[in-house]
mmCIF file of C-alpha atoms and ligand atoms in Angstrom:
data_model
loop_
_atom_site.group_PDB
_atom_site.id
_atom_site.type_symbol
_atom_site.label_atom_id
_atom_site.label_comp_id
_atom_site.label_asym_id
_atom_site.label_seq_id
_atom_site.Cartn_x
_atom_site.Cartn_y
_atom_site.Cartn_z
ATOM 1 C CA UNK A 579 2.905 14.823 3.313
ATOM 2 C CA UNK A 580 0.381 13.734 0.799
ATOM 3 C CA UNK A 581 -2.314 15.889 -1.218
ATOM 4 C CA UNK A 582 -4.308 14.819 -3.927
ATOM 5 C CA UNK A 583 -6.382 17.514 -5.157
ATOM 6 C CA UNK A 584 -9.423 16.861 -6.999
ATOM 7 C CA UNK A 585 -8.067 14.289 -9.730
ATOM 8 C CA UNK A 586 -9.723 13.084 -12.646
ATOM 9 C CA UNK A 587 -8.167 9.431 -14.322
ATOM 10 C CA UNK A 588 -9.172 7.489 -17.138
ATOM 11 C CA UNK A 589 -8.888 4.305 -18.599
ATOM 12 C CA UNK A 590 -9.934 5.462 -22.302
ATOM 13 C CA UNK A 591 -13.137 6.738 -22.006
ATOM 14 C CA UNK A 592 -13.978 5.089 -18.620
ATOM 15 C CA UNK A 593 -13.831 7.585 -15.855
ATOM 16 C CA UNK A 594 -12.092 5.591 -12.872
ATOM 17 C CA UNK A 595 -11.626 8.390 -10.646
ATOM 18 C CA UNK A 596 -13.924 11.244 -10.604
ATOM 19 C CA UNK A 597 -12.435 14.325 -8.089
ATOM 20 C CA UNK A 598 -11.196 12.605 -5.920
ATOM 21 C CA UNK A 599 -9.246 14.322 -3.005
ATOM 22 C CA UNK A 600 -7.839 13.446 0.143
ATOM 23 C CA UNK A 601 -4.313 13.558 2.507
ATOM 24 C CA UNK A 602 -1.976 12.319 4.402
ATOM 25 C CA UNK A 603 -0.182 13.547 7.172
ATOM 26 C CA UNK A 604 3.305 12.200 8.263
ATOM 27 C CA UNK A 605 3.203 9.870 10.837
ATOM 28 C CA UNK A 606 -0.590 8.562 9.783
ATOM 29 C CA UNK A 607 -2.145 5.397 8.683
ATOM 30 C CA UNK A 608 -4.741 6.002 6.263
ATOM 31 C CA UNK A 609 -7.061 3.628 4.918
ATOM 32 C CA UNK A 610 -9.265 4.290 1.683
ATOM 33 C CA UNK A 611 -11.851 1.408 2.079
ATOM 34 C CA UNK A 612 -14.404 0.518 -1.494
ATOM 35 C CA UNK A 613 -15.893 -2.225 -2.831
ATOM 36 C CA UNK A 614 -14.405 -4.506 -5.764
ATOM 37 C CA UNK A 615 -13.957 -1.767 -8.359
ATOM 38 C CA UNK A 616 -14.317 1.098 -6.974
ATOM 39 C CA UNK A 617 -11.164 2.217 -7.848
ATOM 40 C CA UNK A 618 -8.641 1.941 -5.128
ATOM 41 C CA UNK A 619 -6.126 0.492 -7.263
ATOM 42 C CA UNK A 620 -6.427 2.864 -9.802
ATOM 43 C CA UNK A 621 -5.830 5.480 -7.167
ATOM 44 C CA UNK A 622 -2.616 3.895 -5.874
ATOM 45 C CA UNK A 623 -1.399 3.294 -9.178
ATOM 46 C CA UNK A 624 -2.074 7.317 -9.889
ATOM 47 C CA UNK A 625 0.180 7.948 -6.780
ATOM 48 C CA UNK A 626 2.801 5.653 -7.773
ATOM 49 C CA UNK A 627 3.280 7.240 -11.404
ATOM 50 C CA UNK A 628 1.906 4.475 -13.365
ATOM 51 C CA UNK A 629 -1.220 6.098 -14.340
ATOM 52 C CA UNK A 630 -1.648 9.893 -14.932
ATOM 53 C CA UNK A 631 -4.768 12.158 -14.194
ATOM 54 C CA UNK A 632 -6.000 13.936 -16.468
ATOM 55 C CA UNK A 633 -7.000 17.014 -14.111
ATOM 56 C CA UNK A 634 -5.869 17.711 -10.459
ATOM 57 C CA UNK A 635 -3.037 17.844 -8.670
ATOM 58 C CA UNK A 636 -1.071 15.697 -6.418
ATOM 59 C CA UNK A 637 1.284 17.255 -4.145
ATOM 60 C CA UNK A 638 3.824 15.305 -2.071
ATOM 61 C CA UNK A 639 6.002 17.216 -0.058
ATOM 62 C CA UNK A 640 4.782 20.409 -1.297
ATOM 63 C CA UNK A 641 5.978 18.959 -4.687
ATOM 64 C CA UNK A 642 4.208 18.035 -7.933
ATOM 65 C CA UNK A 643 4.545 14.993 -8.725
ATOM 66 C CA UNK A 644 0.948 13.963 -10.590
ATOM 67 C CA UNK A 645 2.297 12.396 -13.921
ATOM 68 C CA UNK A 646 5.635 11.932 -13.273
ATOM 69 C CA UNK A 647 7.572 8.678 -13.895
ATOM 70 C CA UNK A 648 7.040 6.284 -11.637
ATOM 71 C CA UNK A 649 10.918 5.324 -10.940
ATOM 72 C CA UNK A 650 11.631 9.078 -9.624
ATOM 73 C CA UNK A 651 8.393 8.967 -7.182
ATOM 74 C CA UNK A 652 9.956 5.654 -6.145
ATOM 75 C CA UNK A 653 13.717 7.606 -5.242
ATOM 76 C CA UNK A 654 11.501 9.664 -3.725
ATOM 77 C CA UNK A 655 10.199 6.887 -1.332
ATOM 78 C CA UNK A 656 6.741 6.552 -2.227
ATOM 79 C CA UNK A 657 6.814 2.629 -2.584
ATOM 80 C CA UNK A 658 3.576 0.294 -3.766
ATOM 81 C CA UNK A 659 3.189 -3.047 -2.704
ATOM 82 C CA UNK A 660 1.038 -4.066 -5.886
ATOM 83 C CA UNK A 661 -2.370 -6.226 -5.184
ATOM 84 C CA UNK A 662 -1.899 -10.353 -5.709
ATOM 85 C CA UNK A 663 1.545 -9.597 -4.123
ATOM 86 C CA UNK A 664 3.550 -10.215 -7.414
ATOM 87 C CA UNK A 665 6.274 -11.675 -6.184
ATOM 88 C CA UNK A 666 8.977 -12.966 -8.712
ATOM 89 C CA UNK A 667 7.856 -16.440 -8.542
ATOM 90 C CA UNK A 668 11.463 -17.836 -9.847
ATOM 91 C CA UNK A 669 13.467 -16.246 -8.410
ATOM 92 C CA UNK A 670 14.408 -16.959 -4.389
ATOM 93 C CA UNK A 671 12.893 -15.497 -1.624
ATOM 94 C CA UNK A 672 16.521 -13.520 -0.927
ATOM 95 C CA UNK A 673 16.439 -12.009 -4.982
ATOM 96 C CA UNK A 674 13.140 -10.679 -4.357
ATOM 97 C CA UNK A 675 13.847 -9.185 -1.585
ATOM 98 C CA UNK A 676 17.538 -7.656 -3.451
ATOM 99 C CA UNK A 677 15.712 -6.433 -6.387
ATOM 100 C CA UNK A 678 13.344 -4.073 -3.880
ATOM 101 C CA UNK A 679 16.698 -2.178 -3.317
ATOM 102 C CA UNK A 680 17.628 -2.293 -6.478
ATOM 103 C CA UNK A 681 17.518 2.213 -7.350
ATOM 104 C CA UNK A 682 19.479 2.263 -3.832
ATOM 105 C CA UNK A 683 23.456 2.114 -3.830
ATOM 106 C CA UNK A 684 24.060 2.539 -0.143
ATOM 107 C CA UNK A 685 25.356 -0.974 0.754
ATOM 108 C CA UNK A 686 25.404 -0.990 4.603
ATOM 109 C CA UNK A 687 21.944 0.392 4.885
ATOM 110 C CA UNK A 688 20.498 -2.433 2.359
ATOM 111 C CA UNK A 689 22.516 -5.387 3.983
ATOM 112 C CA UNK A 690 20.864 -3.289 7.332
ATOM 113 C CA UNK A 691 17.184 -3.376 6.152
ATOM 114 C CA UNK A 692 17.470 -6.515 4.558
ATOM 115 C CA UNK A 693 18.226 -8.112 8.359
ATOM 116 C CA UNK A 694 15.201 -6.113 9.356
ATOM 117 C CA UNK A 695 13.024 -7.655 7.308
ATOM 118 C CA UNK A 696 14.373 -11.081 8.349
ATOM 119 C CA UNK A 697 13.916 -9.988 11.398
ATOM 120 C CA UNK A 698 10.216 -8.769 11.121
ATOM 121 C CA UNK A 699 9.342 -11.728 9.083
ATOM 122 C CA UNK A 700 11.248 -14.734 10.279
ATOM 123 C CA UNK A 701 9.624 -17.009 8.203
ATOM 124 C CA UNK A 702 11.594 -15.098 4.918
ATOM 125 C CA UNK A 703 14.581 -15.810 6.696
ATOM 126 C CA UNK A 704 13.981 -19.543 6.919
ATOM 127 C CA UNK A 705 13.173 -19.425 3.320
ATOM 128 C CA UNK A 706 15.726 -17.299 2.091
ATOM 129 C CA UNK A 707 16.468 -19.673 -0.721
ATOM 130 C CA UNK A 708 13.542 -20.900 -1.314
ATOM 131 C CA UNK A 709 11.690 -19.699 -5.070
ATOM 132 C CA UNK A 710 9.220 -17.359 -4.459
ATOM 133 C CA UNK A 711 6.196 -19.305 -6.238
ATOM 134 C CA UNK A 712 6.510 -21.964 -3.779
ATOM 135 C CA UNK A 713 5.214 -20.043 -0.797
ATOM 136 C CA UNK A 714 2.350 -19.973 0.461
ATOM 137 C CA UNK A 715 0.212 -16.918 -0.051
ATOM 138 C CA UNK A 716 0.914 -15.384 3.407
ATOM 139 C CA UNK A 717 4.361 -15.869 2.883
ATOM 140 C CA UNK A 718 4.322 -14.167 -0.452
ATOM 141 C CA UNK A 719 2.597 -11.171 0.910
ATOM 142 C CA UNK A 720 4.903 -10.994 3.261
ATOM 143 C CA UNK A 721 7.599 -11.058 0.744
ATOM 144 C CA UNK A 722 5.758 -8.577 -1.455
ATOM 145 C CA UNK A 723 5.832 -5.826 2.013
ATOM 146 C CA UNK A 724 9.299 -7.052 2.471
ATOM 147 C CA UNK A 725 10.098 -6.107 -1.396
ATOM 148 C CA UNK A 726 8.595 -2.799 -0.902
ATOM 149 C CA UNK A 727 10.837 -1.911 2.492
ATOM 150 C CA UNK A 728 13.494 -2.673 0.205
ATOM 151 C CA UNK A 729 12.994 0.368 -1.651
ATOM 152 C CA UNK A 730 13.072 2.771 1.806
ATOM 153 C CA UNK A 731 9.466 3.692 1.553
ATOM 154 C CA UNK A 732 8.740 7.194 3.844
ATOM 155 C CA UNK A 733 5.270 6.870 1.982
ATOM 156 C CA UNK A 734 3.879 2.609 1.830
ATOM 157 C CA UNK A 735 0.896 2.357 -0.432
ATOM 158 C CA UNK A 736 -0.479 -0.979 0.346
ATOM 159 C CA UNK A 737 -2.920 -2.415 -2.223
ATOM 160 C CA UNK A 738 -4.955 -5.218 -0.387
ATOM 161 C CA UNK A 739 -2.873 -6.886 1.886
ATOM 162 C CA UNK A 740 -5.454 -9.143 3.193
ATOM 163 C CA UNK A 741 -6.485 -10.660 0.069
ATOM 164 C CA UNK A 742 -7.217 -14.402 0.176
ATOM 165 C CA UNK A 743 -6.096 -14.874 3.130
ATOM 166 C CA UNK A 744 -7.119 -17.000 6.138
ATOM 167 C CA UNK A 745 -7.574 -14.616 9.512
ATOM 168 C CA UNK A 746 -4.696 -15.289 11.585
ATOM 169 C CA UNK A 747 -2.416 -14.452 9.080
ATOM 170 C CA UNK A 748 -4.627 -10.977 7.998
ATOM 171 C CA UNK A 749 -3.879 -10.409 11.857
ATOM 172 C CA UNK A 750 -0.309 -10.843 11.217
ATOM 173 C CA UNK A 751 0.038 -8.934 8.835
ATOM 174 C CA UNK A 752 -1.796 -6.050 9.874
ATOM 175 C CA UNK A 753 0.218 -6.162 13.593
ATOM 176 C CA UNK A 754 3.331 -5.970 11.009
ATOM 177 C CA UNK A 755 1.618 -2.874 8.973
ATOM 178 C CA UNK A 756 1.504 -1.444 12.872
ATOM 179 C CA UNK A 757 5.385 -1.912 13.706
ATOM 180 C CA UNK A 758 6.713 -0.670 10.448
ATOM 181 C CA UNK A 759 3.889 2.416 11.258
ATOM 182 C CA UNK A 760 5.905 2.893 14.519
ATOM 183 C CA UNK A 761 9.050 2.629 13.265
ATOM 184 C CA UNK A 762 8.472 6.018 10.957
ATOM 185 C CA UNK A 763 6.487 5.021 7.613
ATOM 186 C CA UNK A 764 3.447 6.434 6.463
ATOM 187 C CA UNK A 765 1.200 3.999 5.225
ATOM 188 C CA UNK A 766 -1.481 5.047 3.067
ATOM 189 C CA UNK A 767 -3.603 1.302 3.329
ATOM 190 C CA UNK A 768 -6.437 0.037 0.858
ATOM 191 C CA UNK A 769 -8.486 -2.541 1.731
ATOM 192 C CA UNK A 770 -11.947 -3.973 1.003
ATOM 193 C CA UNK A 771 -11.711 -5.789 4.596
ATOM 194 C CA UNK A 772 -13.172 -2.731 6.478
ATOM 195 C CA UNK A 773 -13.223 -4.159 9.423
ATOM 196 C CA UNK A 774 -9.220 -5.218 10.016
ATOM 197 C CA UNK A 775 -8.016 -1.715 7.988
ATOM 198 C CA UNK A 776 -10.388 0.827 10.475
ATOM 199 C CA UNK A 777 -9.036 -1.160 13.482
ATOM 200 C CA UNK A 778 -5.528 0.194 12.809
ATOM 201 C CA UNK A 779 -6.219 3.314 11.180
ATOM 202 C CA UNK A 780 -6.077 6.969 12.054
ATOM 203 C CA UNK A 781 -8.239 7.823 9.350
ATOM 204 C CA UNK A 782 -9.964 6.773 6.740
ATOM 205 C CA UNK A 783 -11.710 7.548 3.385
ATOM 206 C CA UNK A 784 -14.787 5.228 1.883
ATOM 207 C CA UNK A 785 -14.460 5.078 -2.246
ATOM 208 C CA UNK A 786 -17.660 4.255 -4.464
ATOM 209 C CA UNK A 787 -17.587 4.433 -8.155
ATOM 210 C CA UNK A 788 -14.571 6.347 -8.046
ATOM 211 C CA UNK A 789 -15.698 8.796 -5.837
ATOM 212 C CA UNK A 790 -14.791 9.420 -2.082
ATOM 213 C CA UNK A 791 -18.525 9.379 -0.533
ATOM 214 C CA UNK A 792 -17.268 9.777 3.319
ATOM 215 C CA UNK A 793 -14.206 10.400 5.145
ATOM 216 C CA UNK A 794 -13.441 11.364 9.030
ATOM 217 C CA UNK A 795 -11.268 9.341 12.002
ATOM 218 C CA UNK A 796 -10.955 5.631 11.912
ATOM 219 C CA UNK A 797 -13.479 5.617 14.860
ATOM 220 C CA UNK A 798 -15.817 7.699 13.305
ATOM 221 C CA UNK A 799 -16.250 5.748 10.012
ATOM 222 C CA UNK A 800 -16.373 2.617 12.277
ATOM 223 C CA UNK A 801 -19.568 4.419 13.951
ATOM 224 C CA UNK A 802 -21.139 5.424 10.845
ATOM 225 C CA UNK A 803 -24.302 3.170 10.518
ATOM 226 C CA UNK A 804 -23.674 3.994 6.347
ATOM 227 C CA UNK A 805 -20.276 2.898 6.807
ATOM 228 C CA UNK A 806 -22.080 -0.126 8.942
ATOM 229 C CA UNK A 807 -24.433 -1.379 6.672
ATOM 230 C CA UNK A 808 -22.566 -1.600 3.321
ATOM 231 C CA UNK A 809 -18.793 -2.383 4.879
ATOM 232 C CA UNK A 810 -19.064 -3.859 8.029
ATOM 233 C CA UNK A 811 -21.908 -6.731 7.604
ATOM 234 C CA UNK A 812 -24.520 -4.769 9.657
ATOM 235 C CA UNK A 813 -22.714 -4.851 12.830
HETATM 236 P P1 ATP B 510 -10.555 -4.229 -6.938
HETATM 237 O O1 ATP B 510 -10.558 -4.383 -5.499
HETATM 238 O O2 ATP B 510 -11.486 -5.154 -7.635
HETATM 239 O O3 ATP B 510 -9.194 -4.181 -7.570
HETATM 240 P P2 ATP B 510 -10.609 -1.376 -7.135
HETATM 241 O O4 ATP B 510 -11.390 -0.541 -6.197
HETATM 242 O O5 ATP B 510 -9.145 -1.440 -6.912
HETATM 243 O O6 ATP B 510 -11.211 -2.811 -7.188
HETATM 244 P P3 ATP B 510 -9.948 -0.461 -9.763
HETATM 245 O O7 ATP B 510 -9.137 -1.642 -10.134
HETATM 246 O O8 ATP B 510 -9.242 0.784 -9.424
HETATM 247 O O9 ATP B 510 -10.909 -0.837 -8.581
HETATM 248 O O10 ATP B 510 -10.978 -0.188 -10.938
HETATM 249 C C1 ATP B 510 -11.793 0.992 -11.028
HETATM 250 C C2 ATP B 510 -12.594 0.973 -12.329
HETATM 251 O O11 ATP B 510 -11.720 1.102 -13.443
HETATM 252 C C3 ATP B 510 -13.355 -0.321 -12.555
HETATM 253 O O12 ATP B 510 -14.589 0.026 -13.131
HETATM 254 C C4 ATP B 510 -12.498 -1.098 -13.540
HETATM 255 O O13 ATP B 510 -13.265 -1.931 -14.353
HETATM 256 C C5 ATP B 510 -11.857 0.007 -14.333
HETATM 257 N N1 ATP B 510 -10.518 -0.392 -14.804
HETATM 258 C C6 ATP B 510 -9.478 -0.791 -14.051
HETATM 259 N N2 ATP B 510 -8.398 -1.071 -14.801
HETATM 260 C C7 ATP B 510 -8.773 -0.850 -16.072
HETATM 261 C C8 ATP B 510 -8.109 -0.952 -17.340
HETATM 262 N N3 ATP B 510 -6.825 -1.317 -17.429
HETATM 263 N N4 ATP B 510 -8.821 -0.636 -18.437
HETATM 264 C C9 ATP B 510 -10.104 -0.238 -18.360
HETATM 265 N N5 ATP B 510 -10.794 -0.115 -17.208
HETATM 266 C C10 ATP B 510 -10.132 -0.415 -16.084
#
């Protein structure tokens, strides 16, 4: 579904992402794992359209689309949910989740994915009217994923969805990353909590200085005393 070949970005003359390579398959949950800076936003953002690289190629669907603007890789349904979930914070919970949808015309399927996200995330539904700013950061991530379905993703790129937050709610939301998985979407997942993203991966790719140092199964990596020692506290 997803090839990035060997891509070069910059930010001026700092090299962010230095060859970096890697796929993924229909069906799959991914996870590219890195420490703070590393560059796993600045690979998302690549994929999304809002950056371009400077060599490489990234094929989606057997398509070119390194480079291109963002809003056509969007139609396309490669949808980011952006890091610090930046949610509209005045604007209600409902508008948020209105302006995900808002390159789609078909009415019936948004009013239908719109009660599927209520559905997958009650507590949005309680809060439907409720301005965005006021919830609490799990709720706003959850608005931020709920944003993103919005916008008929076949390809989620999920930018740190654990950030910040307290345990039982990271397990929430990753059991939620799992169901919209099974329901069809591709979710290509970074994450700096190791541990919660190779529990629900397939496969996964480690980042460092924006270059991918290992990659292999989910399992694997999670067996991988490198992968141990610098990700996983030594366990
Ligand atoms: P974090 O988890 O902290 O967001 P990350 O792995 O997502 O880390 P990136 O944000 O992709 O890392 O950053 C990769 C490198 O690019 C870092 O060295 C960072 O300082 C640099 N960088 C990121 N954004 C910019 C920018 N707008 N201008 C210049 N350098 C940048």
């Amino acid at each position: 579904m997803l090839q990035v070949n060997n891509i070069d970005v910059y930010y001026g003359n700092i090299h962010a992402l230095k060859g970096v390579s890697l796929e993924v398959n229909e069906g799959e949950i991914v996870t590219l794992i890195g420490a703070n800076g590393a560059g796993k936003t600045t690979l998302l953002k690549t994929l999304s359209g809002l950056l371009k690289p400077k060599h490489g190629t990234i094929l989606y669907n057997m398509q070119q689309i390194g480079g291109k603007p963002a809003q056509g890789i969007v139609k396309n349904g490669i949808v980011h949910v952006p890091e610090g979930r930046r949610v509209f914070a005045n604007m209600s919970v409902e508008e948020n989740l209105e302006l995900g949808a808002f390159l789609r015309k078909d009415r019936d399927g948004i009013k239908k994915d719109l009660n599927r996200v209520y559905e997958m995330f009650p507590i949005l539904n309680e809060r439907r009217k409720q301005l965005a700013g006021t919830l609490s950061g799990g709720e706003q991530q959850m608005l931020a994923i709920g944003r993103g379905l919005m916008s008929k993703p076949k390809l989620l790129l999920l930018d740190e969805p654990s950030m910040g937050l307290a345990p039982i709610i990271v397990q929430q939301i990753f059991e939620i990353i799992q169901t919209i998985n099974q329901e069809g979407t591709t979710i290509l997942l970074v994450e700096q909590n190791a541990h919660m993203a190779l529990s629900i991966a397939d496969r996964a790719y480690v980042i460092e200085t924006g270059r991918i140092v290992l990659s292999g199964s989910a399992k694997e990596l999670q067996e991988s005393e490198q992968v141990k020692a610098a990700y996983l506290g030594g366990v």
